[in-house]
mmCIF file of C-alpha atoms in Angstrom:
data_model
loop_
_atom_site.group_PDB
_atom_site.id
_atom_site.type_symbol
_atom_site.label_atom_id
_atom_site.label_comp_id
_atom_site.label_asym_id
_atom_site.label_seq_id
_atom_site.Cartn_x
_atom_site.Cartn_y
_atom_site.Cartn_z
ATOM 1 C CA MET A 1 0.028 0.023 0.174
ATOM 2 C CA ASN A 2 1.402 3.478 -0.870
ATOM 3 C CA SER A 3 0.972 5.368 2.263
ATOM 4 C CA HIS A 4 2.063 8.612 1.028
ATOM 5 C CA MET A 5 -0.279 8.580 -1.973
ATOM 6 C CA LYS A 6 -2.309 11.815 -2.275
ATOM 7 C CA ILE A 7 -5.406 12.890 -4.311
ATOM 8 C CA LYS A 8 -4.218 15.172 -7.103
ATOM 9 C CA ARG A 9 -7.278 16.152 -9.257
ATOM 10 C CA ILE A 10 -10.897 15.117 -9.804
ATOM 11 C CA ASN A 11 -12.340 15.086 -13.242
ATOM 12 C CA THR A 12 -16.010 14.585 -14.398
ATOM 13 C CA HIS A 13 -17.555 13.048 -17.631
ATOM 14 C CA LEU A 14 -21.004 13.993 -18.547
ATOM 15 C CA VAL A 15 -22.352 11.998 -21.502
ATOM 16 C CA SER A 16 -25.605 11.459 -23.089
ATOM 17 C CA VAL A 17 -26.809 8.571 -25.510
ATOM 18 C CA PRO A 18 -29.942 9.039 -27.617
ATOM 19 C CA ILE A 19 -32.594 6.362 -27.611
ATOM 20 C CA GLY A 20 -33.855 5.564 -31.221
ATOM 21 C CA GLU A 21 -37.642 5.032 -32.037
ATOM 22 C CA ASP A 22 -37.190 1.437 -32.313
ATOM 23 C CA ASN A 23 -35.621 1.083 -28.875
ATOM 24 C CA ALA A 24 -38.013 3.500 -27.287
ATOM 25 C CA TRP A 25 -38.833 2.512 -23.851
ATOM 26 C CA THR A 26 -42.002 3.712 -22.032
ATOM 27 C CA SER A 27 -43.367 3.411 -18.484
ATOM 28 C CA SER A 28 -45.180 5.338 -15.900
ATOM 29 C CA LEU A 29 -41.932 7.664 -15.938
ATOM 30 C CA GLY A 30 -42.648 8.603 -19.554
ATOM 31 C CA LYS A 31 -41.256 7.798 -22.833
ATOM 32 C CA ALA A 32 -37.312 7.474 -22.715
ATOM 33 C CA VAL A 33 -35.666 9.790 -25.350
ATOM 34 C CA LYS A 34 -32.080 9.744 -23.969
ATOM 35 C CA ARG A 35 -29.824 8.319 -21.365
ATOM 36 C CA ASP A 36 -27.538 10.511 -19.401
ATOM 37 C CA ALA A 37 -24.579 9.369 -16.945
ATOM 38 C CA LEU A 38 -22.033 11.238 -14.664
ATOM 39 C CA ILE A 39 -18.828 9.481 -14.465
ATOM 40 C CA VAL A 40 -16.108 10.774 -12.174
ATOM 41 C CA GLU A 41 -12.336 10.144 -12.095
ATOM 42 C CA ILE A 42 -10.031 10.718 -9.199
ATOM 43 C CA GLU A 43 -6.181 11.042 -10.147
ATOM 44 C CA THR A 44 -3.498 10.346 -7.625
ATOM 45 C CA ASP A 45 -0.125 11.982 -7.502
ATOM 46 C CA GLU A 46 1.806 8.702 -7.534
ATOM 47 C CA GLY A 47 -0.540 5.750 -8.063
ATOM 48 C CA PRO A 48 -3.733 4.624 -10.033
ATOM 49 C CA THR A 49 -6.662 6.744 -11.177
ATOM 50 C CA GLY A 50 -9.963 5.327 -9.927
ATOM 51 C CA ILE A 51 -13.493 5.877 -11.546
ATOM 52 C CA GLY A 52 -17.166 5.960 -10.451
ATOM 53 C CA GLU A 53 -20.419 6.706 -11.364
ATOM 54 C CA CYS A 54 -23.060 9.170 -9.680
ATOM 55 C CA TYR A 55 -26.772 8.458 -10.141
ATOM 56 C CA HIS A 56 -27.940 11.827 -11.587
ATOM 57 C CA GLY A 57 -31.476 11.839 -10.552
ATOM 58 C CA SER A 58 -32.329 13.751 -13.856
ATOM 59 C CA ALA A 59 -30.311 16.544 -12.624
ATOM 60 C CA PRO A 60 -26.727 15.768 -14.079
ATOM 61 C CA LEU A 61 -25.663 19.391 -14.306
ATOM 62 C CA VAL A 62 -26.395 19.985 -10.518
ATOM 63 C CA LEU A 63 -24.573 16.852 -9.745
ATOM 64 C CA GLU A 64 -21.613 17.620 -11.510
ATOM 65 C CA LYS A 65 -21.339 21.171 -9.989
ATOM 66 C CA ILE A 66 -21.791 19.557 -6.563
ATOM 67 C CA VAL A 67 -18.755 17.137 -7.430
ATOM 68 C CA GLN A 68 -16.566 19.864 -8.970
ATOM 69 C CA THR A 69 -17.165 22.923 -6.676
ATOM 70 C CA VAL A 70 -18.256 21.202 -3.324
ATOM 71 C CA LEU A 71 -16.640 17.830 -2.854
ATOM 72 C CA ALA A 72 -13.696 18.007 -5.033
ATOM 73 C CA PRO A 73 -11.875 20.642 -2.687
ATOM 74 C CA VAL A 74 -12.547 18.175 0.345
ATOM 75 C CA LEU A 75 -10.710 15.395 -1.305
ATOM 76 C CA VAL A 76 -7.598 17.047 -3.069
ATOM 77 C CA GLY A 77 -4.606 16.335 -0.942
ATOM 78 C CA LYS A 78 -6.223 13.531 0.896
ATOM 79 C CA ASN A 79 -4.857 9.888 1.110
ATOM 80 C CA PRO A 80 -7.372 7.696 -0.976
ATOM 81 C CA PHE A 81 -6.996 4.974 1.769
ATOM 82 C CA ASP A 82 -8.495 7.098 4.438
ATOM 83 C CA LEU A 83 -11.969 6.250 2.918
ATOM 84 C CA GLU A 84 -14.347 6.717 5.760
ATOM 85 C CA PHE A 85 -12.398 9.963 7.001
ATOM 86 C CA ASN A 86 -12.752 11.343 3.227
ATOM 87 C CA LYS A 87 -16.487 10.185 3.240
ATOM 88 C CA GLN A 88 -17.407 11.889 6.165
ATOM 89 C CA ALA A 89 -15.440 14.931 5.331
ATOM 90 C CA MET A 90 -17.589 15.174 2.091
ATOM 91 C CA PHE A 91 -20.816 14.783 4.136
ATOM 92 C CA GLN A 92 -19.784 17.369 6.656
ATOM 93 C CA ARG A 93 -19.078 19.814 3.753
ATOM 94 C CA CYS A 94 -22.530 19.153 2.500
ATOM 95 C CA LYS A 95 -24.297 19.605 5.908
ATOM 96 C CA LEU A 96 -26.133 22.644 5.007
ATOM 97 C CA LEU A 97 -27.598 20.999 1.685
ATOM 98 C CA GLY A 98 -28.739 17.985 3.765
ATOM 99 C CA ASN A 99 -27.007 14.667 3.601
ATOM 100 C CA THR A 100 -29.630 12.935 1.425
ATOM 101 C CA GLY A 101 -30.651 12.950 -2.240
ATOM 102 C CA LEU A 102 -28.269 14.928 -4.493
ATOM 103 C CA VAL A 103 -25.495 14.866 -1.877
ATOM 104 C CA THR A 104 -25.508 10.904 -1.346
ATOM 105 C CA MET A 105 -25.606 10.495 -5.226
ATOM 106 C CA ALA A 106 -22.578 12.953 -5.587
ATOM 107 C CA VAL A 107 -20.548 11.249 -2.896
ATOM 108 C CA SER A 108 -21.241 7.910 -4.317
ATOM 109 C CA GLY A 109 -19.379 8.206 -7.236
ATOM 110 C CA LEU A 110 -16.251 9.525 -5.713
ATOM 111 C CA GLU A 111 -16.488 6.974 -2.854
ATOM 112 C CA ILE A 112 -16.519 4.133 -5.412
ATOM 113 C CA ALA A 113 -13.609 5.822 -7.368
ATOM 114 C CA LEU A 114 -11.692 5.668 -3.978
ATOM 115 C CA TRP A 115 -12.327 1.979 -3.726
ATOM 116 C CA ASP A 116 -11.074 1.424 -7.287
ATOM 117 C CA ILE A 117 -7.954 3.217 -6.286
ATOM 118 C CA MET A 118 -7.380 1.135 -3.417
ATOM 119 C CA GLY A 119 -8.096 -2.210 -5.344
ATOM 120 C CA LYS A 120 -5.793 -1.043 -8.306
ATOM 121 C CA ASP A 121 -2.972 -0.172 -5.788
ATOM 122 C CA LEU A 122 -3.020 -3.435 -3.828
ATOM 123 C CA GLY A 123 -3.703 -5.410 -6.942
ATOM 124 C CA VAL A 124 -6.986 -7.061 -6.045
ATOM 125 C CA PRO A 125 -10.723 -6.734 -7.096
ATOM 126 C CA ILE A 126 -13.003 -4.784 -4.553
ATOM 127 C CA HIS A 127 -14.912 -7.880 -3.510
ATOM 128 C CA LYS A 128 -11.756 -9.699 -2.444
ATOM 129 C CA MET A 129 -10.730 -6.605 -0.193
ATOM 130 C CA LEU A 130 -14.249 -6.635 1.346
ATOM 131 C CA GLY A 131 -14.139 -10.467 2.028
ATOM 132 C CA SER A 132 -15.380 -12.555 -1.087
ATOM 133 C CA TYR A 133 -18.273 -14.514 -0.892
ATOM 134 C CA ARG A 134 -19.095 -15.415 -4.738
ATOM 135 C CA GLU A 135 -17.616 -15.075 -8.228
ATOM 136 C CA TRP A 136 -20.784 -15.409 -10.317
ATOM 137 C CA VAL A 137 -24.095 -13.698 -9.750
ATOM 138 C CA PRO A 138 -27.554 -14.662 -11.126
ATOM 139 C CA VAL A 139 -29.153 -11.842 -13.343
ATOM 140 C CA TYR A 140 -32.367 -10.650 -14.105
ATOM 141 C CA VAL A 141 -33.322 -8.661 -17.260
ATOM 142 C CA GLY A 142 -34.256 -5.063 -16.066
ATOM 143 C CA GLY A 143 -33.178 -1.833 -17.079
ATOM 144 C CA LEU A 144 -34.654 -0.359 -20.144
ATOM 145 C CA CYS A 145 -36.316 -3.560 -21.319
ATOM 146 C CA MET A 146 -39.919 -4.914 -21.171
ATOM 147 C CA GLY A 147 -41.582 -1.444 -20.997
ATOM 148 C CA TRP A 148 -45.075 -0.367 -21.998
ATOM 149 C CA LYS A 149 -45.772 -1.494 -25.621
ATOM 150 C CA PRO A 150 -48.048 -3.621 -27.626
ATOM 151 C CA LEU A 151 -48.610 -6.956 -26.193
ATOM 152 C CA ASP A 152 -47.540 -9.052 -29.205
ATOM 153 C CA GLU A 153 -44.298 -7.149 -29.171
ATOM 154 C CA LEU A 154 -43.797 -7.591 -25.511
ATOM 155 C CA CYS A 155 -44.161 -11.396 -25.797
ATOM 156 C CA THR A 156 -41.720 -11.444 -28.642
ATOM 157 C CA GLU A 157 -39.188 -9.486 -26.666
ATOM 158 C CA ALA A 158 -39.611 -11.646 -23.545
ATOM 159 C CA GLY A 159 -39.308 -14.870 -25.672
ATOM 160 C CA ARG A 160 -36.018 -13.466 -27.113
ATOM 161 C CA PHE A 161 -34.537 -13.007 -23.696
ATOM 162 C CA VAL A 162 -35.521 -16.660 -22.636
ATOM 163 C CA ASP A 163 -34.030 -18.049 -25.707
ATOM 164 C CA GLN A 164 -30.708 -16.030 -24.851
ATOM 165 C CA GLY A 165 -30.674 -18.026 -21.451
ATOM 166 C CA PHE A 166 -32.142 -15.524 -19.040
ATOM 167 C CA ARG A 167 -34.247 -17.094 -16.317
ATOM 168 C CA ALA A 168 -35.803 -14.087 -14.664
ATOM 169 C CA LEU A 169 -37.320 -11.101 -16.550
ATOM 170 C CA LYS A 170 -38.976 -7.863 -14.911
ATOM 171 C CA LEU A 171 -41.986 -6.107 -16.644
ATOM 172 C CA ARG A 172 -43.109 -2.488 -16.099
ATOM 173 C CA VAL A 173 -46.554 -2.144 -15.087
ATOM 174 C CA GLY A 174 -48.788 0.540 -14.046
ATOM 175 C CA GLN A 175 -51.203 1.023 -17.057
ATOM 176 C CA GLY A 176 -54.278 0.078 -15.203
ATOM 177 C CA TYR A 177 -55.882 -3.080 -13.740
ATOM 178 C CA ASP A 178 -57.210 -4.772 -17.072
ATOM 179 C CA LYS A 179 -54.031 -3.928 -18.921
ATOM 180 C CA ASP A 180 -51.493 -5.151 -16.324
ATOM 181 C CA VAL A 181 -53.510 -8.417 -15.665
ATOM 182 C CA ALA A 182 -53.640 -9.056 -19.213
ATOM 183 C CA CYS A 183 -50.061 -8.411 -19.841
ATOM 184 C CA VAL A 184 -48.705 -10.588 -17.099
ATOM 185 C CA ARG A 185 -50.874 -13.370 -17.914
ATOM 186 C CA LYS A 186 -49.822 -13.586 -21.430
ATOM 187 C CA ILE A 187 -46.189 -13.211 -20.860
ATOM 188 C CA ARG A 188 -46.648 -16.158 -18.371
ATOM 189 C CA GLU A 189 -48.167 -18.232 -21.090
ATOM 190 C CA VAL A 190 -45.474 -17.377 -23.397
ATOM 191 C CA ILE A 191 -42.402 -18.001 -21.149
ATOM 192 C CA GLY A 192 -43.647 -21.086 -19.316
ATOM 193 C CA PRO A 193 -43.785 -21.858 -15.652
ATOM 194 C CA ASP A 194 -40.058 -21.883 -14.923
ATOM 195 C CA ILE A 195 -39.053 -18.240 -15.529
ATOM 196 C CA ARG A 196 -39.436 -15.846 -12.862
ATOM 197 C CA ILE A 197 -41.518 -12.840 -13.513
ATOM 198 C CA MET A 198 -40.897 -9.607 -11.456
ATOM 199 C CA LEU A 199 -43.173 -6.447 -11.843
ATOM 200 C CA ASP A 200 -42.173 -2.837 -11.360
ATOM 201 C CA VAL A 201 -44.904 -0.335 -10.917
ATOM 202 C CA ASN A 202 -42.571 2.538 -10.456
ATOM 203 C CA GLN A 203 -45.012 3.706 -7.434
ATOM 204 C CA GLY A 204 -47.749 3.935 -9.850
ATOM 205 C CA TYR A 205 -50.695 2.264 -7.925
ATOM 206 C CA SER A 206 -53.124 3.428 -5.346
ATOM 207 C CA ASP A 207 -53.404 1.469 -2.357
ATOM 208 C CA ALA A 208 -56.843 0.009 -3.504
ATOM 209 C CA GLU A 209 -55.304 -0.838 -7.075
ATOM 210 C CA ALA A 210 -52.341 -2.511 -5.234
ATOM 211 C CA MET A 211 -54.584 -4.566 -3.029
ATOM 212 C CA LYS A 212 -56.898 -5.584 -5.693
ATOM 213 C CA ILE A 213 -54.447 -6.692 -8.314
ATOM 214 C CA ILE A 214 -52.125 -8.534 -6.131
ATOM 215 C CA LYS A 215 -54.213 -11.564 -5.846
ATOM 216 C CA GLU A 216 -54.366 -11.574 -9.874
ATOM 217 C CA TYR A 217 -50.317 -11.652 -9.745
ATOM 218 C CA GLU A 218 -50.444 -14.608 -7.347
ATOM 219 C CA LYS A 219 -52.097 -16.684 -10.097
ATOM 220 C CA ASP A 220 -49.302 -15.939 -12.481
ATOM 221 C CA ASP A 221 -46.644 -16.543 -9.616
ATOM 222 C CA VAL A 222 -45.115 -13.434 -9.614
ATOM 223 C CA PHE A 223 -41.845 -13.442 -7.843
ATOM 224 C CA TRP A 224 -41.795 -9.823 -6.681
ATOM 225 C CA LEU A 225 -43.711 -6.685 -6.937
ATOM 226 C CA GLU A 226 -41.511 -3.643 -6.877
ATOM 227 C CA GLU A 227 -42.588 -0.190 -5.565
ATOM 228 C CA PRO A 228 -46.280 -0.792 -6.061
ATOM 229 C CA VAL A 229 -47.276 2.445 -4.174
ATOM 230 C CA PRO A 230 -45.222 5.607 -3.189
ATOM 231 C CA HIS A 231 -42.047 4.247 -1.835
ATOM 232 C CA ASP A 232 -42.680 5.839 1.629
ATOM 233 C CA LYS A 233 -46.052 4.134 2.122
ATOM 234 C CA HIS A 234 -44.513 1.359 4.423
ATOM 235 C CA ASP A 235 -47.917 0.584 6.040
ATOM 236 C CA THR A 236 -49.442 -0.084 2.698
ATOM 237 C CA MET A 237 -46.417 -2.343 1.761
ATOM 238 C CA VAL A 238 -46.796 -4.277 5.075
ATOM 239 C CA ARG A 239 -50.351 -4.884 4.239
ATOM 240 C CA LEU A 240 -49.737 -6.112 0.801
ATOM 241 C CA ARG A 241 -46.936 -8.475 2.124
ATOM 242 C CA ASN A 242 -49.186 -9.963 4.779
ATOM 243 C CA MET A 243 -52.075 -10.703 2.133
ATOM 244 C CA SER A 244 -49.964 -12.167 -0.579
ATOM 245 C CA PHE A 245 -47.000 -14.653 -1.209
ATOM 246 C CA VAL A 246 -45.696 -12.147 -3.903
ATOM 247 C CA ASN A 247 -42.537 -10.621 -2.429
ATOM 248 C CA MET A 248 -42.374 -7.087 -1.875
ATOM 249 C CA ALA A 249 -39.461 -5.044 -3.210
ATOM 250 C CA ALA A 250 -38.354 -1.536 -2.776
ATOM 251 C CA GLY A 251 -35.283 0.404 -1.687
ATOM 252 C CA GLU A 252 -34.134 2.404 -4.813
ATOM 253 C CA ASN A 253 -35.579 5.583 -3.429
ATOM 254 C CA SER A 254 -33.977 5.431 0.013
ATOM 255 C CA PHE A 255 -30.694 7.346 0.411
ATOM 256 C CA THR A 256 -29.421 6.556 3.884
ATOM 257 C CA LEU A 257 -28.745 4.056 6.383
ATOM 258 C CA GLN A 258 -31.483 5.434 8.542
ATOM 259 C CA ASP A 259 -33.872 5.400 5.685
ATOM 260 C CA PHE A 260 -32.858 1.485 5.074
ATOM 261 C CA LYS A 261 -33.369 0.893 8.831
ATOM 262 C CA ARG A 262 -36.873 2.492 8.746
ATOM 263 C CA VAL A 263 -37.936 0.370 5.808
ATOM 264 C CA LEU A 264 -36.690 -2.868 7.153
ATOM 265 C CA ASP A 265 -37.761 -2.349 10.773
ATOM 266 C CA SER A 266 -41.327 -1.713 9.409
ATOM 267 C CA GLY A 267 -41.656 -5.114 7.748
ATOM 268 C CA ALA A 268 -42.517 -3.559 4.384
ATOM 269 C CA VAL A 269 -40.083 -5.686 2.042
ATOM 270 C CA ASP A 270 -38.982 -9.209 1.465
ATOM 271 C CA ILE A 271 -36.169 -7.994 -0.817
ATOM 272 C CA ILE A 272 -34.183 -4.655 -0.390
ATOM 273 C CA GLN A 273 -32.845 -2.920 -3.445
ATOM 274 C CA PRO A 274 -30.365 -0.092 -2.586
ATOM 275 C CA ASP A 275 -28.420 1.482 -5.328
ATOM 276 C CA THR A 276 -24.664 1.982 -5.026
ATOM 277 C CA CYS A 277 -24.609 5.138 -6.975
ATOM 278 C CA LYS A 278 -27.258 6.842 -5.011
ATOM 279 C CA ILE A 279 -26.642 5.904 -1.401
ATOM 280 C CA GLY A 280 -23.013 6.896 -0.688
ATOM 281 C CA GLY A 281 -21.040 4.018 -2.563
ATOM 282 C CA ILE A 282 -19.722 0.776 -1.704
ATOM 283 C CA SER A 283 -19.182 0.970 1.993
ATOM 284 C CA GLU A 284 -22.761 2.276 2.548
ATOM 285 C CA MET A 285 -24.114 -0.811 0.600
ATOM 286 C CA LYS A 286 -22.041 -3.039 2.869
ATOM 287 C CA LYS A 287 -23.765 -1.477 5.848
ATOM 288 C CA VAL A 288 -27.270 -1.744 4.421
ATOM 289 C CA ALA A 289 -26.376 -5.402 3.411
ATOM 290 C CA ALA A 290 -25.467 -6.277 7.169
ATOM 291 C CA LEU A 291 -28.565 -4.385 8.391
ATOM 292 C CA ALA A 292 -30.841 -6.494 5.985
ATOM 293 C CA GLU A 293 -29.034 -9.695 6.913
ATOM 294 C CA SER A 294 -30.016 -9.037 10.484
ATOM 295 C CA HIS A 295 -33.591 -8.950 9.088
ATOM 296 C CA GLN A 296 -33.058 -12.179 7.065
ATOM 297 C CA ILE A 297 -33.782 -9.957 4.024
ATOM 298 C CA GLU A 298 -32.058 -10.614 0.285
ATOM 299 C CA VAL A 299 -30.320 -7.673 -1.091
ATOM 300 C CA ALA A 300 -30.778 -7.096 -5.034
ATOM 301 C CA PRO A 301 -29.017 -4.137 -6.060
ATOM 302 C CA HIS A 302 -30.998 -1.667 -8.128
ATOM 303 C CA ILE A 303 -28.937 -0.313 -11.360
ATOM 304 C CA ILE A 304 -30.098 2.071 -14.025
ATOM 305 C CA GLY A 305 -26.633 3.628 -14.871
ATOM 306 C CA THR A 306 -23.795 2.370 -17.039
ATOM 307 C CA SER A 307 -21.433 -0.605 -16.885
ATOM 308 C CA VAL A 308 -19.352 1.418 -14.091
ATOM 309 C CA ALA A 309 -22.511 1.361 -11.896
ATOM 310 C CA LEU A 310 -22.810 -2.372 -12.594
ATOM 311 C CA ALA A 311 -19.192 -3.168 -11.664
ATOM 312 C CA ALA A 312 -19.633 -1.329 -8.265
ATOM 313 C CA ALA A 313 -22.854 -3.217 -7.485
ATOM 314 C CA LEU A 314 -21.202 -6.532 -8.544
ATOM 315 C CA GLN A 315 -18.101 -6.038 -6.398
ATOM 316 C CA LEU A 316 -20.470 -5.404 -3.484
ATOM 317 C CA ILE A 317 -22.705 -8.312 -4.009
ATOM 318 C CA GLY A 318 -19.717 -10.438 -4.396
ATOM 319 C CA SER A 319 -18.952 -9.949 -0.813
ATOM 320 C CA ILE A 320 -22.204 -10.463 0.997
ATOM 321 C CA PRO A 321 -23.993 -13.598 1.820
ATOM 322 C CA ASN A 322 -27.342 -12.390 1.436
ATOM 323 C CA GLY A 323 -26.931 -11.196 -2.124
ATOM 324 C CA GLY A 324 -29.757 -11.889 -4.690
ATOM 325 C CA MET A 325 -30.075 -11.202 -8.289
ATOM 326 C CA ILE A 326 -28.424 -8.362 -10.212
ATOM 327 C CA GLU A 327 -30.177 -6.108 -12.653
ATOM 328 C CA TRP A 328 -29.004 -6.588 -16.250
ATOM 329 C CA ASP A 329 -29.983 -4.238 -19.003
ATOM 330 C CA ALA A 330 -30.318 -6.208 -22.112
ATOM 331 C CA SER A 331 -31.780 -3.721 -24.451
ATOM 332 C CA PRO A 332 -30.450 -3.852 -27.781
ATOM 333 C CA ASN A 333 -27.662 -1.401 -28.897
ATOM 334 C CA ASN A 334 -27.061 -0.425 -25.337
ATOM 335 C CA LEU A 335 -24.032 1.834 -25.372
ATOM 336 C CA PHE A 336 -24.164 2.439 -21.592
ATOM 337 C CA CYS A 337 -23.577 -1.353 -21.401
ATOM 338 C CA ASP A 338 -21.055 -2.131 -24.276
ATOM 339 C CA GLY A 339 -19.829 1.406 -25.318
ATOM 340 C CA ILE A 340 -18.529 2.927 -21.950
ATOM 341 C CA ILE A 341 -16.157 0.158 -21.035
ATOM 342 C CA THR A 342 -13.237 -1.515 -23.021
ATOM 343 C CA THR A 343 -13.973 -5.116 -21.968
ATOM 344 C CA PRO A 344 -17.476 -6.785 -22.033
ATOM 345 C CA TYR A 345 -18.832 -8.723 -19.196
ATOM 346 C CA GLU A 346 -18.973 -12.576 -19.095
ATOM 347 C CA LEU A 347 -22.486 -13.958 -18.950
ATOM 348 C CA LYS A 348 -23.320 -17.599 -18.913
ATOM 349 C CA ASN A 349 -26.344 -19.640 -17.890
ATOM 350 C CA GLY A 350 -28.219 -16.633 -16.629
ATOM 351 C CA GLU A 351 -25.368 -15.501 -14.507
ATOM 352 C CA ILE A 352 -22.522 -12.736 -14.596
ATOM 353 C CA LYS A 353 -19.042 -12.929 -13.657
ATOM 354 C CA ILE A 354 -17.783 -10.392 -11.226
ATOM 355 C CA PRO A 355 -14.938 -8.677 -12.740
ATOM 356 C CA ASP A 356 -11.735 -10.265 -11.193
ATOM 357 C CA ARG A 357 -9.117 -7.441 -12.330
ATOM 358 C CA PRO A 358 -7.987 -5.020 -9.739
ATOM 359 C CA GLY A 359 -10.365 -2.503 -8.234
ATOM 360 C CA LEU A 360 -13.765 -2.320 -10.051
ATOM 361 C CA GLY A 361 -12.483 -4.292 -12.936
ATOM 362 C CA VAL A 362 -13.369 -2.303 -15.718
ATOM 363 C CA ASP A 363 -11.597 0.326 -17.681
ATOM 364 C CA LEU A 364 -13.388 3.447 -19.472
ATOM 365 C CA ASN A 365 -13.535 3.808 -23.340
ATOM 366 C CA TYR A 366 -12.274 7.501 -23.655
ATOM 367 C CA ASP A 367 -13.357 7.431 -27.353
ATOM 368 C CA PHE A 368 -17.165 6.795 -26.126
ATOM 369 C CA LEU A 369 -16.757 9.598 -23.631
ATOM 370 C CA ASN A 370 -15.520 12.037 -26.264
ATOM 371 C CA LYS A 371 -18.121 11.069 -28.700
ATOM 372 C CA TYR A 372 -21.169 11.117 -26.658
ATOM 373 C CA LYS A 373 -20.945 14.424 -24.954
ATOM 374 C CA TYR A 374 -23.851 15.664 -22.622
ATOM 375 C CA VAL A 375 -26.951 16.938 -24.302
ATOM 376 C CA ASP A 376 -28.996 19.142 -22.185
ATOM 377 C CA GLY A 377 -32.816 18.412 -21.786
ATOM 378 C CA PRO A 378 -34.992 15.772 -19.983
ATOM 379 C CA CYS A 379 -34.483 12.139 -20.502
ATOM 380 C CA TYR A 380 -38.221 11.484 -20.483
ATOM 381 C CA ALA A 381 -40.857 13.061 -22.766
#
């Protein structure tokens, strides 16, 4: 370990990738027209450069400004191995902003980059530093897949994923009782009984709608129902959990350890879904995983970013005994998966290999970063 290493500079890369009409994805959030990402780099004076990703919360310019003007001055001159000290110093600097939401998103990318530096300097992947538990992780098709579209197109898409060897698919619902029930029932008929079906409502149901429809979802052996109602309605989630064997999943809209403690203590979920790029990074994920383990709850990380975000989540889930499935965006022509890193992931038999090179185990493709500069405007129409 280089005990004299110091952080020299922090760089940010804002990128945008357009979504063509053929691959347009629609859910209760709207119709996706582009995807944005904020990638951060931490350079050191006599060691490696670390990379990370901040979830941008549809405000990438704000996130970049927080990183550049508020947090970067805190880290410059510090030793990257002083991770907890550095993280708390960043939170302290943001105290007047409130240490949640945009702040935890900004801290996340930098914290991930610090782990990347440490792993590279020691010559080991992050999950080995944390105490490795597994080398392969089961995946489910998520991301910008299986959105709202005509039922025949959705069935074709689902069948294609099953033919590719995936054993679990997540559909976007929330179009209303009749459409949602018909959609899930038809997909179950097409893919058969052995493929897991998960449903993401994106907080789109009222309490009454959720109570009514969950009994229909039981008939199609739905594995989990994700954020059926607004994420802070824990009492409703508890009622749904008590009335059905369909697992309740949530967590992508929680930002602090205290948030996750409230969710877990309430008994609202069977599966918790923290996002490494939203909650403060890998070390905070490890804390949430331990908290979930104390409740005998499975961790299935939420991912909506690039392959950098995926690498961070994989390194974490490779180190915990209560890790579940990982989200894989199998949408066609997905440059956030294939374009932004130089070496593709290895998938086999519905599982993904945790990168075993030092640090995060992935390298940025700088040609991609230069080609897809940020384009201002909303991601959803």
